[in-house]
Each structure stands twice: as C-alpha cells, then as structure tokens.
Short mmCIF file of N, CA, C and O in Angstrom, two decimals:
data_model
loop_
_atom_site.label_atom_id
_atom_site.label_comp_id
_atom_site.label_asym_id
_atom_site.label_seq_id
_atom_site.Cartn_x
_atom_site.Cartn_y
_atom_site.Cartn_z
N GLN A 1 80.93 96.68 93.76
CA GLN A 1 81.94 96.55 94.75
C GLN A 1 83.36 96.54 94.14
O GLN A 1 83.43 96.39 93.00
N VAL A 2 84.29 96.92 94.98
CA VAL A 2 85.69 96.86 94.68
C VAL A 2 86.18 95.47 94.42
O VAL A 2 85.91 94.63 95.25
N GLN A 3 86.79 95.30 93.17
CA GLN A 3 87.38 93.97 92.99
C GLN A 3 88.75 94.22 92.41
O GLN A 3 88.96 95.18 91.63
N LEU A 4 89.76 93.39 92.99
CA LEU A 4 91.05 93.37 92.46
C LEU A 4 91.45 91.92 92.01
O LEU A 4 91.24 91.06 92.85
N VAL A 5 91.86 91.70 90.80
CA VAL A 5 92.02 90.36 90.34
C VAL A 5 93.35 90.34 89.78
O VAL A 5 93.79 90.97 88.84
N GLU A 6 94.29 89.46 90.40
CA GLU A 6 95.67 89.30 90.08
C GLU A 6 95.73 88.16 88.91
O GLU A 6 94.94 87.32 88.92
N SER A 7 96.80 88.25 88.05
CA SER A 7 97.17 87.25 87.22
C SER A 7 98.52 87.31 86.77
O SER A 7 99.14 88.35 87.15
N GLY A 8 99.04 86.20 86.08
CA GLY A 8 100.44 86.28 85.62
C GLY A 8 101.32 85.44 86.37
O GLY A 8 102.51 85.37 86.08
N GLY A 9 100.90 84.91 87.50
CA GLY A 9 101.66 83.87 88.25
C GLY A 9 101.93 82.65 87.55
O GLY A 9 101.48 82.40 86.45
N GLY A 10 102.89 81.92 88.13
CA GLY A 10 103.27 80.60 87.47
C GLY A 10 104.48 80.00 87.97
O GLY A 10 105.06 80.32 89.07
N LEU A 11 104.95 78.99 87.26
CA LEU A 11 106.16 78.42 87.65
C LEU A 11 107.28 78.86 86.79
O LEU A 11 107.11 78.96 85.57
N VAL A 12 108.51 79.14 87.29
CA VAL A 12 109.56 79.78 86.50
C VAL A 12 110.86 79.28 87.20
O VAL A 12 110.98 78.99 88.33
N GLN A 13 111.80 79.10 86.38
CA GLN A 13 113.25 78.68 86.89
C GLN A 13 113.94 79.97 87.57
O GLN A 13 113.74 81.00 87.21
N THR A 14 114.90 79.58 88.40
CA THR A 14 115.70 80.57 88.94
C THR A 14 116.46 81.39 87.99
O THR A 14 116.83 80.87 86.84
N GLY A 15 116.37 82.75 88.17
CA GLY A 15 116.83 83.73 87.18
C GLY A 15 115.83 84.16 86.13
O GLY A 15 116.15 85.22 85.43
N GLY A 16 114.73 83.49 86.15
CA GLY A 16 113.66 83.95 85.13
C GLY A 16 112.81 85.07 85.55
O GLY A 16 113.22 85.71 86.57
N SER A 17 111.82 85.41 84.62
CA SER A 17 111.07 86.69 84.88
C SER A 17 109.59 86.32 84.81
O SER A 17 109.08 85.32 84.04
N LEU A 18 108.81 87.14 85.48
CA LEU A 18 107.30 87.11 85.33
C LEU A 18 106.87 88.47 85.40
O LEU A 18 107.41 89.27 86.05
N ARG A 19 105.69 88.71 84.74
CA ARG A 19 105.07 90.04 84.99
C ARG A 19 103.55 89.72 85.49
O ARG A 19 102.78 89.01 84.94
N LEU A 20 103.32 90.24 86.81
CA LEU A 20 102.02 90.14 87.37
C LEU A 20 101.21 91.45 87.07
O LEU A 20 101.69 92.40 86.90
N SER A 21 99.83 91.03 86.87
CA SER A 21 98.91 92.17 86.71
C SER A 21 97.80 92.14 87.68
O SER A 21 97.48 91.06 88.21
N CYS A 22 97.29 93.33 88.03
CA CYS A 22 96.17 93.40 88.98
C CYS A 22 95.19 94.35 88.23
O CYS A 22 95.48 95.52 88.24
N ALA A 23 94.05 93.84 87.88
CA ALA A 23 93.00 94.54 87.19
C ALA A 23 91.98 94.98 88.24
O ALA A 23 91.52 94.08 89.06
N ALA A 24 91.80 96.38 88.57
CA ALA A 24 90.82 96.93 89.49
C ALA A 24 89.58 97.31 88.85
O ALA A 24 89.62 97.77 87.68
N SER A 25 88.48 97.15 89.73
CA SER A 25 87.14 97.62 89.26
C SER A 25 86.42 98.17 90.46
O SER A 25 86.71 97.68 91.60
N GLY A 26 85.40 98.90 90.23
CA GLY A 26 84.62 99.31 91.31
C GLY A 26 85.20 100.50 92.13
O GLY A 26 84.65 100.88 93.23
N LEU A 27 86.26 101.20 91.61
CA LEU A 27 86.80 102.31 92.40
C LEU A 27 87.34 103.22 91.27
O LEU A 27 87.55 102.76 90.14
N ILE A 28 87.59 104.44 91.68
CA ILE A 28 88.26 105.40 90.80
C ILE A 28 89.81 105.17 90.84
O ILE A 28 90.39 105.68 91.90
N PHE A 29 90.32 104.30 89.91
CA PHE A 29 91.59 103.70 90.08
C PHE A 29 92.70 104.89 90.24
O PHE A 29 93.57 104.77 91.19
N SER A 30 92.58 106.02 89.55
CA SER A 30 93.54 106.98 89.64
C SER A 30 93.66 107.57 91.03
O SER A 30 94.84 108.38 91.14
N THR A 31 92.74 107.47 91.84
CA THR A 31 92.78 108.02 93.24
C THR A 31 93.44 107.14 94.27
O THR A 31 93.43 107.49 95.42
N TYR A 32 93.79 106.07 93.92
CA TYR A 32 94.25 104.94 94.83
C TYR A 32 95.73 104.73 94.63
O TYR A 32 96.27 104.50 93.48
N ALA A 33 96.24 104.47 95.81
CA ALA A 33 97.73 103.97 95.80
C ALA A 33 97.65 102.44 95.71
O ALA A 33 96.66 101.81 96.32
N MET A 34 98.54 101.91 94.91
CA MET A 34 98.46 100.33 94.69
C MET A 34 99.69 99.72 95.11
O MET A 34 100.81 100.21 94.87
N ALA A 35 99.49 98.60 95.75
CA ALA A 35 100.68 97.95 96.25
C ALA A 35 100.76 96.50 96.01
O ALA A 35 99.64 95.80 95.73
N TRP A 36 102.00 95.88 95.98
CA TRP A 36 102.03 94.45 96.01
C TRP A 36 102.64 93.87 97.26
O TRP A 36 103.59 94.44 97.84
N PHE A 37 102.15 92.77 97.70
CA PHE A 37 102.53 92.04 98.92
C PHE A 37 102.66 90.64 98.50
O PHE A 37 102.19 90.22 97.42
N ARG A 38 103.47 89.80 99.35
CA ARG A 38 103.51 88.35 99.11
C ARG A 38 103.47 87.68 100.43
O ARG A 38 103.76 88.28 101.48
N GLN A 39 103.00 86.47 100.38
CA GLN A 39 102.98 85.65 101.58
C GLN A 39 103.44 84.12 101.27
O GLN A 39 102.76 83.61 100.39
N ALA A 40 104.46 83.71 101.97
CA ALA A 40 104.99 82.33 101.72
C ALA A 40 104.37 81.56 102.96
O ALA A 40 103.97 82.17 103.90
N PRO A 41 104.19 80.17 102.68
CA PRO A 41 103.61 79.37 103.82
C PRO A 41 104.30 79.54 105.15
O PRO A 41 105.52 79.57 105.20
N GLY A 42 103.53 79.71 106.16
CA GLY A 42 104.09 79.92 107.50
C GLY A 42 104.71 81.27 107.74
O GLY A 42 105.27 81.39 108.79
N LYS A 43 104.62 82.19 106.92
CA LYS A 43 105.23 83.53 107.12
C LYS A 43 104.12 84.57 107.12
O LYS A 43 103.11 84.31 106.53
N GLU A 44 104.51 85.67 107.55
CA GLU A 44 103.59 86.88 107.45
C GLU A 44 103.58 87.49 106.11
O GLU A 44 104.48 87.35 105.33
N ARG A 45 102.45 88.22 105.83
CA ARG A 45 102.47 88.83 104.53
C ARG A 45 103.52 90.00 104.51
O ARG A 45 103.59 90.86 105.51
N GLU A 46 104.24 90.01 103.27
CA GLU A 46 105.35 90.97 103.29
C GLU A 46 105.23 91.96 102.23
O GLU A 46 104.71 91.65 101.03
N PHE A 47 105.44 93.14 102.48
CA PHE A 47 105.31 94.40 101.56
C PHE A 47 106.42 94.15 100.55
O PHE A 47 107.53 93.92 100.80
N LEU A 48 106.10 94.44 99.26
CA LEU A 48 107.12 94.42 98.22
C LEU A 48 107.33 95.73 97.55
O LEU A 48 108.29 96.25 97.35
N ALA A 49 106.17 96.44 97.12
CA ALA A 49 106.25 97.67 96.30
C ALA A 49 104.98 98.48 96.43
O ALA A 49 103.83 97.81 96.47
N ILE A 50 104.95 99.65 96.16
CA ILE A 50 103.79 100.58 96.23
C ILE A 50 104.12 101.64 95.22
O ILE A 50 105.19 102.15 95.08
N ILE A 51 102.94 101.95 94.58
CA ILE A 51 102.96 103.16 93.57
C ILE A 51 101.79 104.04 93.91
O ILE A 51 100.76 103.64 94.08
N GLY A 52 102.10 105.37 94.06
CA GLY A 52 101.21 106.27 94.58
C GLY A 52 100.28 106.75 93.35
O GLY A 52 100.40 106.19 92.16
N ARG A 53 99.43 107.81 93.56
CA ARG A 53 98.60 108.39 92.53
C ARG A 53 99.57 108.89 91.32
O ARG A 53 99.22 108.77 90.17
N SER A 54 100.69 109.48 91.76
CA SER A 54 101.66 109.85 90.63
C SER A 54 102.58 108.67 90.56
O SER A 54 103.01 108.01 91.40
N ALA A 55 102.70 108.43 89.17
CA ALA A 55 103.72 107.19 88.80
C ALA A 55 104.98 107.32 89.29
O ALA A 55 105.75 106.37 89.32
N GLY A 56 105.49 108.57 89.56
CA GLY A 56 106.79 108.76 90.06
C GLY A 56 106.99 108.53 91.66
O GLY A 56 108.08 108.53 92.11
N ASN A 57 105.80 108.28 92.39
CA ASN A 57 105.91 108.07 93.86
C ASN A 57 105.95 106.68 93.92
O ASN A 57 104.91 106.06 94.08
N ILE A 58 107.06 106.08 94.18
CA ILE A 58 107.19 104.58 94.25
C ILE A 58 108.15 104.34 95.46
O ILE A 58 109.13 104.94 95.79
N LYS A 59 107.92 103.07 96.01
CA LYS A 59 108.81 102.58 97.11
C LYS A 59 108.96 101.03 97.05
O LYS A 59 107.85 100.45 96.70
N TYR A 60 110.05 100.57 97.42
CA TYR A 60 110.25 99.15 97.28
C TYR A 60 110.81 98.70 98.50
O TYR A 60 111.44 99.29 99.19
N ALA A 61 110.60 97.40 98.74
CA ALA A 61 111.18 96.70 99.88
C ALA A 61 112.66 96.38 99.50
O ALA A 61 112.98 96.19 98.26
N ASP A 62 113.54 96.43 100.37
CA ASP A 62 115.04 96.06 100.13
C ASP A 62 115.18 94.80 99.51
O ASP A 62 116.05 94.62 98.63
N SER A 63 114.29 93.83 99.71
CA SER A 63 114.46 92.47 99.30
C SER A 63 114.19 92.35 97.77
O SER A 63 114.65 91.37 97.11
N VAL A 64 113.55 93.37 97.16
CA VAL A 64 113.18 93.25 95.67
C VAL A 64 113.74 94.54 94.95
O VAL A 64 113.60 94.47 93.74
N LYS A 65 114.33 95.44 95.70
CA LYS A 65 114.89 96.62 95.08
C LYS A 65 115.88 96.22 94.00
O LYS A 65 116.77 95.44 94.28
N GLY A 66 115.71 96.73 92.72
CA GLY A 66 116.69 96.40 91.60
C GLY A 66 116.24 95.18 90.83
O GLY A 66 116.75 95.02 89.78
N ARG A 67 115.32 94.45 91.30
CA ARG A 67 114.84 93.26 90.60
C ARG A 67 113.39 93.49 90.17
O ARG A 67 112.95 92.87 89.06
N PHE A 68 112.54 94.09 90.93
CA PHE A 68 111.24 94.12 90.84
C PHE A 68 110.89 95.58 90.40
O PHE A 68 111.50 96.53 90.85
N THR A 69 109.94 95.79 89.36
CA THR A 69 109.49 97.09 89.08
C THR A 69 107.90 97.24 89.09
O THR A 69 107.29 96.45 88.38
N ILE A 70 107.38 98.19 89.80
CA ILE A 70 106.02 98.46 89.92
C ILE A 70 105.59 99.43 88.85
O ILE A 70 106.31 100.43 88.74
N SER A 71 104.52 99.33 88.25
CA SER A 71 103.97 100.35 87.36
C SER A 71 102.50 100.34 87.28
O SER A 71 101.85 99.43 87.75
N ARG A 72 101.88 101.43 86.73
CA ARG A 72 100.42 101.51 86.60
C ARG A 72 100.09 102.00 85.27
O ARG A 72 100.70 102.89 84.75
N ASP A 73 98.82 101.65 84.87
CA ASP A 73 98.17 102.05 83.66
C ASP A 73 96.71 102.47 84.07
O ASP A 73 95.92 101.66 84.13
N ASN A 74 96.49 103.81 84.30
CA ASN A 74 95.29 104.36 84.80
C ASN A 74 94.17 104.11 83.66
O ASN A 74 92.95 103.96 83.96
N ASP A 75 94.64 104.16 82.45
CA ASP A 75 93.58 103.93 81.31
C ASP A 75 92.94 102.55 81.39
O ASP A 75 91.93 102.33 81.02
N LYS A 76 93.83 101.55 81.93
CA LYS A 76 93.51 100.25 82.00
C LYS A 76 92.93 99.75 83.39
O LYS A 76 92.73 98.65 83.59
N ASN A 77 93.08 100.58 84.36
CA ASN A 77 92.83 100.21 85.70
C ASN A 77 93.61 99.23 86.08
O ASN A 77 93.10 98.28 86.87
N THR A 78 94.86 99.08 85.85
CA THR A 78 95.72 98.00 86.22
C THR A 78 97.06 98.37 86.66
O THR A 78 97.61 99.39 86.19
N VAL A 79 97.54 97.51 87.61
CA VAL A 79 98.87 97.84 88.15
C VAL A 79 99.66 96.50 87.86
O VAL A 79 99.07 95.51 87.87
N TYR A 80 100.91 96.63 87.63
CA TYR A 80 101.82 95.63 87.12
C TYR A 80 103.04 95.51 88.12
O TYR A 80 103.44 96.39 88.85
N LEU A 81 103.58 94.17 88.14
CA LEU A 81 104.82 94.01 89.02
C LEU A 81 105.68 93.08 87.98
O LEU A 81 105.32 92.05 87.76
N GLN A 82 106.61 93.81 87.49
CA GLN A 82 107.64 93.14 86.66
C GLN A 82 108.72 92.63 87.59
O GLN A 82 109.35 93.20 88.39
N MET A 83 108.82 91.17 87.47
CA MET A 83 109.77 90.52 88.44
C MET A 83 110.88 89.90 87.53
O MET A 83 110.75 89.01 86.73
N ASN A 84 112.16 90.30 87.74
CA ASN A 84 113.30 89.73 87.06
C ASN A 84 114.21 89.06 88.13
O ASN A 84 114.15 89.17 89.38
N SER A 85 115.17 88.33 87.57
CA SER A 85 116.21 87.63 88.46
C SER A 85 115.41 86.98 89.53
O SER A 85 115.92 87.08 90.78
N LEU A 86 114.41 86.11 89.39
CA LEU A 86 113.80 85.48 90.44
C LEU A 86 114.57 84.44 90.96
O LEU A 86 115.51 83.73 90.52
N LYS A 87 114.33 84.20 92.41
CA LYS A 87 114.91 83.33 93.31
C LYS A 87 113.92 82.36 93.85
O LYS A 87 112.91 82.76 93.97
N PRO A 88 114.49 81.22 94.28
CA PRO A 88 113.53 80.35 94.95
C PRO A 88 112.90 80.98 96.19
O PRO A 88 111.71 80.58 96.48
N GLU A 89 113.52 81.85 96.91
CA GLU A 89 112.99 82.51 98.05
C GLU A 89 111.89 83.45 97.59
O GLU A 89 111.14 84.07 98.51
N ASP A 90 111.55 83.77 96.32
CA ASP A 90 110.53 84.54 95.94
C ASP A 90 109.21 83.79 95.74
O ASP A 90 108.24 84.31 95.52
N THR A 91 109.45 82.51 95.90
CA THR A 91 108.09 81.59 95.91
C THR A 91 107.14 81.99 97.07
O THR A 91 107.52 82.12 98.09
N ALA A 92 105.87 82.35 96.63
CA ALA A 92 104.91 82.80 97.46
C ALA A 92 103.64 83.03 96.72
O ALA A 92 103.53 82.99 95.58
N THR A 93 102.55 83.43 97.46
CA THR A 93 101.34 83.89 96.82
C THR A 93 101.45 85.43 96.85
O THR A 93 101.80 86.04 97.98
N TYR A 94 101.15 85.99 95.59
CA TYR A 94 101.51 87.34 95.51
C TYR A 94 100.09 88.23 95.44
O TYR A 94 99.14 87.64 94.82
N TYR A 95 99.90 89.19 96.22
CA TYR A 95 98.69 89.87 96.38
C TYR A 95 98.73 91.38 95.98
O TYR A 95 99.83 91.99 96.22
N CYS A 96 97.88 91.88 95.25
CA CYS A 96 97.74 93.28 95.15
C CYS A 96 96.72 93.93 96.18
O CYS A 96 95.89 93.18 96.49
N ALA A 97 96.95 95.25 96.55
CA ALA A 97 96.23 95.90 97.42
C ALA A 97 95.94 97.25 97.04
O ALA A 97 96.86 97.97 96.40
N ALA A 98 94.87 97.91 97.54
CA ALA A 98 94.51 99.14 97.12
C ALA A 98 94.12 99.97 98.46
O ALA A 98 93.67 99.61 99.34
N ARG A 99 94.60 101.31 98.28
CA ARG A 99 94.41 102.20 99.38
C ARG A 99 94.08 103.58 98.91
O ARG A 99 94.77 104.11 98.05
N TRP A 100 92.95 104.25 99.21
CA TRP A 100 92.64 105.45 98.77
C TRP A 100 93.67 106.48 99.11
O TRP A 100 94.13 106.65 100.32
N ALA A 101 94.28 107.13 98.16
CA ALA A 101 95.41 108.03 98.42
C ALA A 101 95.19 109.27 98.82
O ALA A 101 95.15 110.35 98.05
N ASP A 102 94.79 109.39 100.18
CA ASP A 102 94.49 110.81 100.68
C ASP A 102 95.67 111.61 101.11
O ASP A 102 95.59 112.72 101.52
N THR A 103 96.86 111.00 100.95
CA THR A 103 98.15 111.59 101.19
C THR A 103 99.27 110.98 100.25
O THR A 103 99.05 109.88 99.68
N THR A 104 100.30 111.80 100.12
CA THR A 104 101.40 111.05 99.30
C THR A 104 102.15 110.18 99.99
O THR A 104 103.04 109.56 99.38
N THR A 105 102.10 109.95 101.41
CA THR A 105 102.81 109.05 102.17
C THR A 105 102.58 107.61 101.59
O THR A 105 101.41 107.23 101.20
N LEU A 106 103.55 106.92 101.38
CA LEU A 106 103.46 105.49 100.91
C LEU A 106 103.50 104.51 102.09
O LEU A 106 104.44 104.42 102.75
N PHE A 107 102.41 103.82 102.39
CA PHE A 107 102.33 102.98 103.49
C PHE A 107 102.74 101.51 103.08
O PHE A 107 102.38 100.97 101.98
N THR A 108 103.48 100.83 104.00
CA THR A 108 103.82 99.57 103.79
C THR A 108 103.13 98.40 104.55
O THR A 108 103.32 97.27 104.38
N ALA A 109 102.38 98.92 105.65
CA ALA A 109 101.73 98.01 106.49
C ALA A 109 100.49 97.47 105.96
O ALA A 109 99.58 98.28 105.38
N THR A 110 100.24 96.16 106.15
CA THR A 110 99.01 95.60 105.60
C THR A 110 97.72 96.33 106.02
O THR A 110 96.78 96.36 105.30
N ARG A 111 97.61 96.76 107.40
CA ARG A 111 96.43 97.36 107.98
C ARG A 111 96.12 98.52 107.28
O ARG A 111 94.87 99.08 107.56
N ARG A 112 97.03 99.12 106.44
CA ARG A 112 96.61 100.33 105.93
C ARG A 112 95.93 100.25 104.60
O ARG A 112 95.45 101.27 103.99
N TYR A 113 95.50 98.96 104.03
CA TYR A 113 94.99 98.80 102.82
C TYR A 113 93.50 98.29 103.02
O TYR A 113 93.35 97.37 103.79
N ASN A 114 92.66 98.83 102.30
CA ASN A 114 91.21 98.60 102.31
C ASN A 114 90.90 97.40 101.52
O ASN A 114 89.89 96.64 101.83
N TYR A 115 91.45 97.16 100.40
CA TYR A 115 91.03 96.21 99.47
C TYR A 115 92.28 95.35 99.04
O TYR A 115 93.36 95.72 98.85
N TRP A 116 91.93 94.00 98.80
CA TRP A 116 92.86 93.04 98.41
C TRP A 116 92.32 92.16 97.36
O TRP A 116 91.14 91.80 97.27
N GLY A 117 93.20 91.60 96.46
CA GLY A 117 92.94 90.62 95.56
C GLY A 117 93.05 89.17 96.19
O GLY A 117 93.35 89.07 97.38
N GLN A 118 92.76 88.24 95.37
CA GLN A 118 92.69 86.92 95.85
C GLN A 118 94.17 86.25 95.84
O GLN A 118 94.25 85.04 96.46
N GLY A 119 95.02 86.83 95.20
CA GLY A 119 96.28 86.36 95.07
C GLY A 119 96.59 85.49 93.82
O GLY A 119 95.80 84.84 93.27
N THR A 120 97.83 85.49 93.54
CA THR A 120 98.29 84.54 92.46
C THR A 120 99.74 83.90 92.90
O THR A 120 100.49 84.63 93.38
N GLN A 121 99.67 82.62 92.57
CA GLN A 121 100.96 81.82 93.07
C GLN A 121 102.08 82.05 92.04
O GLN A 121 101.94 81.83 90.78
N VAL A 122 103.27 82.28 92.68
CA VAL A 122 104.57 82.27 92.03
C VAL A 122 105.46 81.30 92.59
O VAL A 122 105.61 81.27 93.79
N THR A 123 105.94 80.39 91.79
CA THR A 123 106.82 79.34 92.22
C THR A 123 108.09 79.38 91.34
O THR A 123 108.05 79.32 90.18
N VAL A 124 109.08 79.49 92.05
CA VAL A 124 110.57 79.64 91.39
C VAL A 124 111.40 78.41 91.75
O VAL A 124 111.66 78.13 92.92
N SER A 125 111.70 77.54 90.68
CA SER A 125 112.47 76.30 90.91
C SER A 125 113.84 76.57 90.85
O SER A 125 114.36 77.44 90.11
N SER A 126 114.60 75.75 91.68
CA SER A 126 115.94 75.99 91.77
C SER A 126 116.60 75.01 90.67
O SER A 126 116.10 74.21 90.15
#
C-alpha cells in the first residue's frame, strides 16, 4: 500500500530554518505530483507548495513564497520542503500529500489528493 512518511520537524527559533522530508513507497513516485500542506490547531489545512512530475512545475502559496522551497528526488522517492526565515505563525503540523499526475495542472485543494502522510510538527518560538 501507499505510504508517505514525513520527517524533519522540530522546534526552531524565529528566523531559523528546517528541511522537511517525505519518503514515499508503494507508488510510482515519478508519476505523482507531491504537495505540502500544514494545519494549525483550530484552523483548516492550508496548501503550501506543490511540485509536479516535472521538477520545474511548481506552485507556492503566497504565505510562503520566497521563504519555502519544494524539491523532489525521484531516485530516492522523496520530496523536500526547505523552510527558511521561519516565523511563529508557521507553527503547525506539516503534511505531505500525493496525487497521480494525470495532468500538468497543479491542484491546491486537499480533496484533490489521494494519499497523505501522518504529519510532522513544526514549532517556531518567538
């Protein structure tokens, strides 16, 4: 079965950096678009970034554009989220998600994604 396992979360000070990883198994990774979302307590799950089958097909939420970078390594079946200049409002549980890329369209809605990881906690202290 498909499994997505996130790692790399933790506690960091304002202005710091973290790199999240999401290792995928049970799917043909190169044929899936991979995305990152986050959810803070009491809030809806929020789209952050997506990378399509082509590494150049990328979209970011305005809230993280210029601070976060998504990338993928198809040889390692892993997608990454490099997070720089972190702020307290970035505190949340971060999830990766996968969607079979039958189109080059990059979807930001949670309902478009078939598979989800269990999440990794990121806490940014002020």
